mmCIF file of C-alpha atoms in Angstrom:
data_model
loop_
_atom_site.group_PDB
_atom_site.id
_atom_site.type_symbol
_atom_site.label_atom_id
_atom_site.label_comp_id
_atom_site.label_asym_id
_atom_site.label_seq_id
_atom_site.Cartn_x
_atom_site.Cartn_y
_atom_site.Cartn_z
ATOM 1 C CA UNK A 509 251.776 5.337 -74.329
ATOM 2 C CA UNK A 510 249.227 7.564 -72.468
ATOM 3 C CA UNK A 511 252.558 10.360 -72.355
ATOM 4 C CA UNK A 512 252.641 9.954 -75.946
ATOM 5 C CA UNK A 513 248.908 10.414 -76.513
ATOM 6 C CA UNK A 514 249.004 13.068 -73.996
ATOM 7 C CA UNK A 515 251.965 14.907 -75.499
ATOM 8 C CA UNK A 516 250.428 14.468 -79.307
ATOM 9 C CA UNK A 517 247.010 16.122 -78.385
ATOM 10 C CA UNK A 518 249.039 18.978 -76.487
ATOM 11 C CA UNK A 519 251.078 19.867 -79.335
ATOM 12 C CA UNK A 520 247.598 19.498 -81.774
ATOM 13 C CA UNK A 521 245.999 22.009 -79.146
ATOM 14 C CA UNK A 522 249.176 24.420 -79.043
ATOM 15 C CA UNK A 523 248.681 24.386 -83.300
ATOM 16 C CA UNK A 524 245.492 24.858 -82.979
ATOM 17 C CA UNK A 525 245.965 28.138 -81.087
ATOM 18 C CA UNK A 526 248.487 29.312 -82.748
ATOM 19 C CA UNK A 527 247.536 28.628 -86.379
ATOM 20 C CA UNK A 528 244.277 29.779 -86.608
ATOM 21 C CA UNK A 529 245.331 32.797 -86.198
ATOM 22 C CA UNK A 530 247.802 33.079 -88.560
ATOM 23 C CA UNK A 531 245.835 31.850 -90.803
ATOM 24 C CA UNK A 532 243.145 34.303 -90.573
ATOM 25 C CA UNK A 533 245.769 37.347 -90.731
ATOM 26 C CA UNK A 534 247.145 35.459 -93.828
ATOM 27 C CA UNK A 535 243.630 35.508 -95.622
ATOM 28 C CA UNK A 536 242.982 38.986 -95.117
ATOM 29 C CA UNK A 537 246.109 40.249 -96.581
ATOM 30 C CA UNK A 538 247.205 41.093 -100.372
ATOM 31 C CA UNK A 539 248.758 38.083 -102.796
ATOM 32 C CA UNK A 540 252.128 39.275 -102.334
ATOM 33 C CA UNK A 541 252.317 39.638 -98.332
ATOM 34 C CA UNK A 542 250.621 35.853 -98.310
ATOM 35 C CA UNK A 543 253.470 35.096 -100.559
ATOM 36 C CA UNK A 544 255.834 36.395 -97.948
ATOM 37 C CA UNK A 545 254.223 34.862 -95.000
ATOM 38 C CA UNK A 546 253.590 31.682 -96.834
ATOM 39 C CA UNK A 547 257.497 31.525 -97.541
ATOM 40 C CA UNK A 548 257.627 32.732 -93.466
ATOM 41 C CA UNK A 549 255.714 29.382 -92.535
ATOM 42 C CA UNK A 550 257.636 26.978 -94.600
ATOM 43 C CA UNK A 551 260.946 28.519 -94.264
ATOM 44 C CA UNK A 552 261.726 25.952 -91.091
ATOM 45 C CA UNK A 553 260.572 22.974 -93.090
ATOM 46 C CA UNK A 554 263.977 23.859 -95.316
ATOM 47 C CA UNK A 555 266.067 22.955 -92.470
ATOM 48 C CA UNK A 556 266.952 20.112 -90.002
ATOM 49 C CA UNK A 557 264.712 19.042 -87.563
ATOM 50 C CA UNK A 558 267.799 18.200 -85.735
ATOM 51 C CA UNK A 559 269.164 21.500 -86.287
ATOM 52 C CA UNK A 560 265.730 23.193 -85.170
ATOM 53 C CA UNK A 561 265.953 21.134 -82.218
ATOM 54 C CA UNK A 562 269.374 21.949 -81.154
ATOM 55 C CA UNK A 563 268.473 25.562 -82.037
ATOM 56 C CA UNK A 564 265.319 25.243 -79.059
ATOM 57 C CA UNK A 565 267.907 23.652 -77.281
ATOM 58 C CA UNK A 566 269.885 27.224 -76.918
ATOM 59 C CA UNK A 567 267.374 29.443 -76.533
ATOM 60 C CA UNK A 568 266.124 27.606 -73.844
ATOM 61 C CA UNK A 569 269.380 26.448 -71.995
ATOM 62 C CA UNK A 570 270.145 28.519 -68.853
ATOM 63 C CA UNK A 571 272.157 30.658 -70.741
ATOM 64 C CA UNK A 572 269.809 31.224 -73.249
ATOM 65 C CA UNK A 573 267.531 34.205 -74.200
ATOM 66 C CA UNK A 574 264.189 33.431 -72.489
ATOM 67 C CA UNK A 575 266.253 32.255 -69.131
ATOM 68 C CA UNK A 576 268.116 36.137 -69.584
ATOM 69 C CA UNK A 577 264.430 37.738 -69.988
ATOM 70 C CA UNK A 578 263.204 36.010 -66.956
ATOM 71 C CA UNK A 579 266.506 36.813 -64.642
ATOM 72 C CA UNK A 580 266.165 40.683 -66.232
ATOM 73 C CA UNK A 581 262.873 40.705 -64.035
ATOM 74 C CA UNK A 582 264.310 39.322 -61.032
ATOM 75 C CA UNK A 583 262.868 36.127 -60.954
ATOM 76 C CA UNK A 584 264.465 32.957 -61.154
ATOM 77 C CA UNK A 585 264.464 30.796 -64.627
ATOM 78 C CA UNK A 586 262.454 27.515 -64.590
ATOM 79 C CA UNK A 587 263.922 24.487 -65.670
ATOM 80 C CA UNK A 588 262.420 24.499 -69.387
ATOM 81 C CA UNK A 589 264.947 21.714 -70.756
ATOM 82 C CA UNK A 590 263.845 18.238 -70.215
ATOM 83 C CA UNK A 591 260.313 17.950 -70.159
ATOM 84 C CA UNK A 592 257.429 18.348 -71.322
ATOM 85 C CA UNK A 593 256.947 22.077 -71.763
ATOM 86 C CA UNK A 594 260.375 22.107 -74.163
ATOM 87 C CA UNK A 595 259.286 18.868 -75.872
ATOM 88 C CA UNK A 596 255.893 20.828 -76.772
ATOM 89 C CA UNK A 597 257.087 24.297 -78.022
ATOM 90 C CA UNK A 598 259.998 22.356 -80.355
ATOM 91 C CA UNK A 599 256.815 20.318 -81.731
ATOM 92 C CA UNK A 600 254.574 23.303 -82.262
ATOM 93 C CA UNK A 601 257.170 25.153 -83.828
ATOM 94 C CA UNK A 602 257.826 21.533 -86.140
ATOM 95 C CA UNK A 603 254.530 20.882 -86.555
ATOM 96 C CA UNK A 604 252.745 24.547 -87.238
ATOM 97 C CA UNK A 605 252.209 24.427 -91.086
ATOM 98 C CA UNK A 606 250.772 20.908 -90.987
ATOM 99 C CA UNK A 607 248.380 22.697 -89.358
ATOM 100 C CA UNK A 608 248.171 26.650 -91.134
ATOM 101 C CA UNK A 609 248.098 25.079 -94.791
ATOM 102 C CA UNK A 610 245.082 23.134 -94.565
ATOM 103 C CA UNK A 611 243.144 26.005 -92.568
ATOM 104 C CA UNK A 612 244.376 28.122 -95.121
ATOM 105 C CA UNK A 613 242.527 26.424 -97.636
ATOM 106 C CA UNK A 614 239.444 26.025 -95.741
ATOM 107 C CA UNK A 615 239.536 29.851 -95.319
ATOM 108 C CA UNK A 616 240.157 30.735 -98.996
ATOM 109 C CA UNK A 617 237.730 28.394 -99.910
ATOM 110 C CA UNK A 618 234.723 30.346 -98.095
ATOM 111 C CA UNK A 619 232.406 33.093 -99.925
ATOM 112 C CA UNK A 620 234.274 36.431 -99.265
ATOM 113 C CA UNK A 621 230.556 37.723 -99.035
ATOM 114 C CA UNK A 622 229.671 35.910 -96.618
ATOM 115 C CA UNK A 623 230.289 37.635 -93.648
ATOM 116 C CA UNK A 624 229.416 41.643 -95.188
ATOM 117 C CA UNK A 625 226.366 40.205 -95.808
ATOM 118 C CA UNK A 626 225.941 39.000 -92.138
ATOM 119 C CA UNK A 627 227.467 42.102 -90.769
ATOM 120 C CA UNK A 628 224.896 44.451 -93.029
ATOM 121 C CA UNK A 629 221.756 42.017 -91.525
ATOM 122 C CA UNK A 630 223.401 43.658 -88.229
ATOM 123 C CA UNK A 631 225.586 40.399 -87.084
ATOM 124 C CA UNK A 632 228.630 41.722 -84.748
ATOM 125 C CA UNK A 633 232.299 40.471 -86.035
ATOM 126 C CA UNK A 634 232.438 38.371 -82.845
ATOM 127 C CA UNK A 635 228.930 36.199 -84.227
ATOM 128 C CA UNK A 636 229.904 36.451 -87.562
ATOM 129 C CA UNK A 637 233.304 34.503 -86.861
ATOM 130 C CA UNK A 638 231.460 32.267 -84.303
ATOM 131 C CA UNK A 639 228.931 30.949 -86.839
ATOM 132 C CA UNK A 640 230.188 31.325 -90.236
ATOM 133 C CA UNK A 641 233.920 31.536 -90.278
ATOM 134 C CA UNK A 642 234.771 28.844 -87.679
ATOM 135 C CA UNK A 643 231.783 26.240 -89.178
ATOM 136 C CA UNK A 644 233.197 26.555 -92.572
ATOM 137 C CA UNK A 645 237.407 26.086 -91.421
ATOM 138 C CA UNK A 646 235.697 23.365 -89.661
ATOM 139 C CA UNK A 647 236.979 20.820 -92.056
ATOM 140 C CA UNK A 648 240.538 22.217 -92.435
ATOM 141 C CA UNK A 649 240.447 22.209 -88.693
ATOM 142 C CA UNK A 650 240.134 18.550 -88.644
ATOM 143 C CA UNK A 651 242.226 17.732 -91.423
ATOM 144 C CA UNK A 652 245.548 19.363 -89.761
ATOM 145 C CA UNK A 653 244.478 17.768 -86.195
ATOM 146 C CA UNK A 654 245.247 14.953 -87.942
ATOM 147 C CA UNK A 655 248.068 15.518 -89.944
ATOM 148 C CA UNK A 656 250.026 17.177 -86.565
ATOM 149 C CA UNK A 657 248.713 14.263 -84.053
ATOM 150 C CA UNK A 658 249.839 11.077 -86.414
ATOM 151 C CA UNK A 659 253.188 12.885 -86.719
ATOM 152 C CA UNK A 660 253.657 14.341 -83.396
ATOM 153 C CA UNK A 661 252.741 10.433 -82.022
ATOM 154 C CA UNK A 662 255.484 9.227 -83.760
ATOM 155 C CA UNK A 663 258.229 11.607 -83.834
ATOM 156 C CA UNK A 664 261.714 10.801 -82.673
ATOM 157 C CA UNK A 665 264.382 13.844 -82.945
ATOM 158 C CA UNK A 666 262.805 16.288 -81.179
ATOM 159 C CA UNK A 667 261.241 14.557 -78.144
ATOM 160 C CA UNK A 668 264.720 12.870 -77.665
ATOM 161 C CA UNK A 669 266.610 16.145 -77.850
ATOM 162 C CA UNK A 670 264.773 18.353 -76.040
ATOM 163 C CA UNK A 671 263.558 15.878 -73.701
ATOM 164 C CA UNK A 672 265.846 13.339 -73.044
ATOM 165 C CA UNK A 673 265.267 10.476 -71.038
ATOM 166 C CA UNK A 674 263.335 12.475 -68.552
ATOM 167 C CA UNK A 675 260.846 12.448 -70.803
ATOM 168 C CA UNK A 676 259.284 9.225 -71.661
ATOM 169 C CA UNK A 677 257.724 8.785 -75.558
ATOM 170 C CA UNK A 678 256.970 5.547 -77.332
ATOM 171 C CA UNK A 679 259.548 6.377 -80.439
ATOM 172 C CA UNK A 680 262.146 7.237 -77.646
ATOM 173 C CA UNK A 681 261.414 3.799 -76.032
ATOM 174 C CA UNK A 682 261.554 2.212 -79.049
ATOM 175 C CA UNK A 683 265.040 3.140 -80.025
ATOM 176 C CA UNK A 684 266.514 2.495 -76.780
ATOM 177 C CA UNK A 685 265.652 -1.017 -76.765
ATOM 178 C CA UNK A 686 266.927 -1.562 -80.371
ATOM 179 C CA UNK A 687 269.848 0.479 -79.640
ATOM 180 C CA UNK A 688 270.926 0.010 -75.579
ATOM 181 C CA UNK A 689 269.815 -3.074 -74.543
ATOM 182 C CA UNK A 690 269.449 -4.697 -78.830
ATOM 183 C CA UNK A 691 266.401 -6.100 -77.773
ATOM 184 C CA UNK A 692 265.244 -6.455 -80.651
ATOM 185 C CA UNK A 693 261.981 -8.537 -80.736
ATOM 186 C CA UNK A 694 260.937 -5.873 -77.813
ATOM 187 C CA UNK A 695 261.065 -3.219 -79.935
ATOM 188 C CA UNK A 696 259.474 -4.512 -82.816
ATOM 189 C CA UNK A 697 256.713 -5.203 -80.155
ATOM 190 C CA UNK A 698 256.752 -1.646 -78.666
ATOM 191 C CA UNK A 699 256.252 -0.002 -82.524
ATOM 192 C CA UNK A 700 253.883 -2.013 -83.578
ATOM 193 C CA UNK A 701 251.585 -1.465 -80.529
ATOM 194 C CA UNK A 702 252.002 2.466 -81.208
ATOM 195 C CA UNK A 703 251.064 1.992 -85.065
ATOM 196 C CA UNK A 704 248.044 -0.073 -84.241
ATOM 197 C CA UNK A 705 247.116 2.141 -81.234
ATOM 198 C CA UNK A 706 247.379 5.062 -83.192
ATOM 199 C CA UNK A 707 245.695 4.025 -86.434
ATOM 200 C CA UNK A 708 243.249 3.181 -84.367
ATOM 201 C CA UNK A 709 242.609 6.527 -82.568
ATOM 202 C CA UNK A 710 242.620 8.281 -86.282
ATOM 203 C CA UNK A 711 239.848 5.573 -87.724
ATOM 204 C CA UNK A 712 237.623 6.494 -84.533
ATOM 205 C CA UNK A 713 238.059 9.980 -85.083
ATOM 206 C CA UNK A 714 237.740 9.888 -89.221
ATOM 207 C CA UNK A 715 234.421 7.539 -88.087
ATOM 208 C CA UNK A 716 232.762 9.954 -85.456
ATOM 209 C CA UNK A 717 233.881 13.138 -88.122
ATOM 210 C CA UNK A 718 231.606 11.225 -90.776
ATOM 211 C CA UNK A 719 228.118 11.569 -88.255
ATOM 212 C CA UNK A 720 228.948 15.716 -88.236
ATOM 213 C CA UNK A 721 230.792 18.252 -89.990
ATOM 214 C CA UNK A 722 233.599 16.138 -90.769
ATOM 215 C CA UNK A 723 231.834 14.081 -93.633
ATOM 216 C CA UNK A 724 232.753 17.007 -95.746
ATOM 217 C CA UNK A 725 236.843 16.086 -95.485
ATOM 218 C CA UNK A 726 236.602 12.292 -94.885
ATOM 219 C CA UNK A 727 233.131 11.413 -97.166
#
């Protein structure tokens, strides 16, 4: 359980960092680029999540690309297949426009004169983010943190793929109990304790959102 948690809060972090960005560069450009980068983002979602998987699974096999790039510099290739690092850049990569369409509409949603009027009161671009940009993506923020956690918590094909059995996930658990050893009753058990462990991590966080900021998604 705490490897799932842990694993599910990684890959909401790794989103996080990546999105953001991408969603600011996507708010700044012209209707027709966002239509291009918009088709950029949801272009995986078209395809398999086993096939995505599998895909990971070659770049980052010791034959692969990235295990090339890293021998090219005379240094020797980590093991990135089977734990937790693979596991978490196959989940980013699922789980990145659960995250970059609700900040995107956090962003579009705040007063483009916002921050020109902050910068011509003498604000530098660094402030201007700091307090008005970031406050007001607050809520899409929070909104995809929970969107990528609930799924990332309970997602099967990727963890078991790119991790294997080195790498130890409720879902994974939970289908090799039904499946190996049929106990049945066991895994019933197991999936029900991750559905009522991690409903109940989402109502704490929807309930602490509502004292701050967050009242503006979840009120």
């Amino acid at each position: 359980m705490w490897n799932t948690l842990k694993v599910a809060a990684l890959t909401t972090v790794g989103c996080l960092i990546v999105g953001y960005p991408f969603a600011l560069y996507m708010r700044a450009r012209s209707p027709r680029v966002r239509n291009w980068l918009s088709l950029l983002l949801l272009s995986p979602l078209l395809i398999s999540m086993v096939i995505r998987a599998y895909g990971w699974l070659v770049v980052l096999g010791p034959n692969g690309p990235v295990a090339a790039a890293i021998s090219w510099f005379g240094l020797t290739p980590p093991q990135l297949l089977y734990n937790d690092t693979a596991v978490l850049i196959g989940m980013v990569h699922v789980m990145l426009a659960y995250m970059v369409l609700p900040l995107r509409g956090s962003l579009d949603r705040i007063d483009p004169t916002l921050v020109p009027a902050a910068k011509g009161l003498g604000a530098p671009g660094w402030t201007c983010f700091w307090r008005i940009t970031l406050p007001l993506s607050a809520p899409g923020m929070l909104a995809g943190a929970m969107i990528v956690f609930s799924l990332t918590a309970s997602s099967f094909v990727t963890p078991a793929i790119l991790g294997g059995p080195k790498v130890k996930l409720m879902p994974y658990f939970v289908y090799t109990q039904a499946t190996t050893t049929l106990d049945w009753p066991y895994a019933a058990a197991i999936g029900f304790v991750l559905v009522v462990v991690t409903t109940g991590l989402l109502l704490g966080y929807s309930r602490l959102l509502r004292r701050g900021n967050g009242k503006v998604v979840f009120g």
